mmCIF file of C-alpha atoms in Angstrom:
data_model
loop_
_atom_site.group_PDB
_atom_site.id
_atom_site.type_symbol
_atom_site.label_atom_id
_atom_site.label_comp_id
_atom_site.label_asym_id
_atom_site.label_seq_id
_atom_site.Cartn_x
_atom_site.Cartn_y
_atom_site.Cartn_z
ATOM 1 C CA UNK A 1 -8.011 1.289 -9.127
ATOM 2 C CA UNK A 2 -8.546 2.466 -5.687
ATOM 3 C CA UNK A 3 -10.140 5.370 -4.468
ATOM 4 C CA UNK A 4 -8.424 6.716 -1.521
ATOM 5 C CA UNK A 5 -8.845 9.038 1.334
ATOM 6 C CA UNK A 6 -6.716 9.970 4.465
ATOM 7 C CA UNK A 7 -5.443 7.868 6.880
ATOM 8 C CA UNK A 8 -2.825 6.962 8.764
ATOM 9 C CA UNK A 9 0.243 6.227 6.498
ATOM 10 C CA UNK A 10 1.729 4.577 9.314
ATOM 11 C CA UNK A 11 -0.407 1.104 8.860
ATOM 12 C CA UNK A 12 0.596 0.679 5.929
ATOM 13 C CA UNK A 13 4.470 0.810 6.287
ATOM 14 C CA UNK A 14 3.903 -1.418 8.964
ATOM 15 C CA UNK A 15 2.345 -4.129 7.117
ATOM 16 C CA UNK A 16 5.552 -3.486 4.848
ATOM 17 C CA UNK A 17 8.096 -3.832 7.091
ATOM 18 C CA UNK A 18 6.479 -6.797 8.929
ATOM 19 C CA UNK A 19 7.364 -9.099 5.968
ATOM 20 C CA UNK A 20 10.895 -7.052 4.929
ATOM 21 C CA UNK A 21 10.053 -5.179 2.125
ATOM 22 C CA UNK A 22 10.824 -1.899 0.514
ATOM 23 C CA UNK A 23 8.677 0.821 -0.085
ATOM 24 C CA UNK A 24 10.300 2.452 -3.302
ATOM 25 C CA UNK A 25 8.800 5.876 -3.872
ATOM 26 C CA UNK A 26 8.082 8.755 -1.404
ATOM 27 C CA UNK A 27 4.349 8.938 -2.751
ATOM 28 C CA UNK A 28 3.288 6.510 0.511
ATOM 29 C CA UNK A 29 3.982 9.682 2.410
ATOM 30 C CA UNK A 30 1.120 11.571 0.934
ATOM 31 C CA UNK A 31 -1.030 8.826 -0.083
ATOM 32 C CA UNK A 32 -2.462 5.435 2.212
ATOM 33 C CA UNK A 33 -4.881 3.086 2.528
ATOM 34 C CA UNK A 34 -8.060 4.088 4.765
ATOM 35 C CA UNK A 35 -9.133 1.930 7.533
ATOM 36 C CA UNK A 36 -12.584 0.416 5.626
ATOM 37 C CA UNK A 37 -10.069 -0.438 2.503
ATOM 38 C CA UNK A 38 -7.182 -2.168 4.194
ATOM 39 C CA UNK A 39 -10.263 -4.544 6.088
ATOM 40 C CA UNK A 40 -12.212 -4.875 2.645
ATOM 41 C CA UNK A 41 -9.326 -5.617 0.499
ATOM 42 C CA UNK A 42 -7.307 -7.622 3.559
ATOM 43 C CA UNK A 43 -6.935 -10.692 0.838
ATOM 44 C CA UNK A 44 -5.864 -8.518 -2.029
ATOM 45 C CA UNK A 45 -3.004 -6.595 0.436
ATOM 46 C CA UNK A 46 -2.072 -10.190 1.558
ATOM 47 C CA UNK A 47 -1.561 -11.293 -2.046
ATOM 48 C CA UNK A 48 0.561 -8.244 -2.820
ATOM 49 C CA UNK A 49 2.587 -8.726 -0.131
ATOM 50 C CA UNK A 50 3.291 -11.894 -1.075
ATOM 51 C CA UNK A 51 4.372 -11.022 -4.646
ATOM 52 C CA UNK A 52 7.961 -10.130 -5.679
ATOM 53 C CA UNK A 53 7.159 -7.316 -7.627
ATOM 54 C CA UNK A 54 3.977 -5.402 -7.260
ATOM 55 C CA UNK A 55 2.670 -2.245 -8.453
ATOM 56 C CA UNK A 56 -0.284 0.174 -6.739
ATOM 57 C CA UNK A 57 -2.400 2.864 -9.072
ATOM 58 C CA UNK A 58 -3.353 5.159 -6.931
ATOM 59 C CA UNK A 59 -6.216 7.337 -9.019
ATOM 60 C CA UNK A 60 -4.787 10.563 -7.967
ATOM 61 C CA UNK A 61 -1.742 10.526 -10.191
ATOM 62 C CA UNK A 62 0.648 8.482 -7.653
ATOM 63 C CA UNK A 63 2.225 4.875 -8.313
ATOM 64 C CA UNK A 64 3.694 3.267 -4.726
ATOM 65 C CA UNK A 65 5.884 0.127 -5.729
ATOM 66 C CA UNK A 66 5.891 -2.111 -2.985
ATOM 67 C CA UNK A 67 8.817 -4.967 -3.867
ATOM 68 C CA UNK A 68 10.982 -7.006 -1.742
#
C-alpha cells in the first residue's frame, strides 16, 4: 500500500506511455506518485511496467490499473 501525496500526474503517464500502455481508470488524474516514491520504489515501477496485468491500491479509496 502506498501512501501518496501530490505531484505531478504528468510523470507518471509518461513512464506509461514510454513502454505503450494503457492507463484504464480516470483515478491517475487525481491521484500520482510523488517525486521521493517514484526514486524509492524505481525497481518496483520497473517491474510493474513490465507485467501484463497490474493493479495499484492507492490507500485513499482509488485503484489505477496500469495494463498493456
Amino acid at each position: 500500500m502506498f501512501t501518496l501525496t501530490s505531484i505531478k500526474k504528468q510523470k507518471l503517464i509518461e513512464k506509461v506511455n514510454e513502454k505503450n500502455l494503457y492507463v484504464i481508470g480516470d483515478k491517475l488524474l487525481h491521484h500520482a506518485f510523488e517525486e521521493a516514491v517514484i526514486k524509492y520504489h524505481k525497481e518496483l515501477l520497473k517491474n510493474i511496467i513490465l507485467q501484463k496485468n497490474f493493479k495499484i491500491m492507492f490507500s485513499h479509496h482509488s485503484t489505477v490499473y496500469i495494463t498493456k
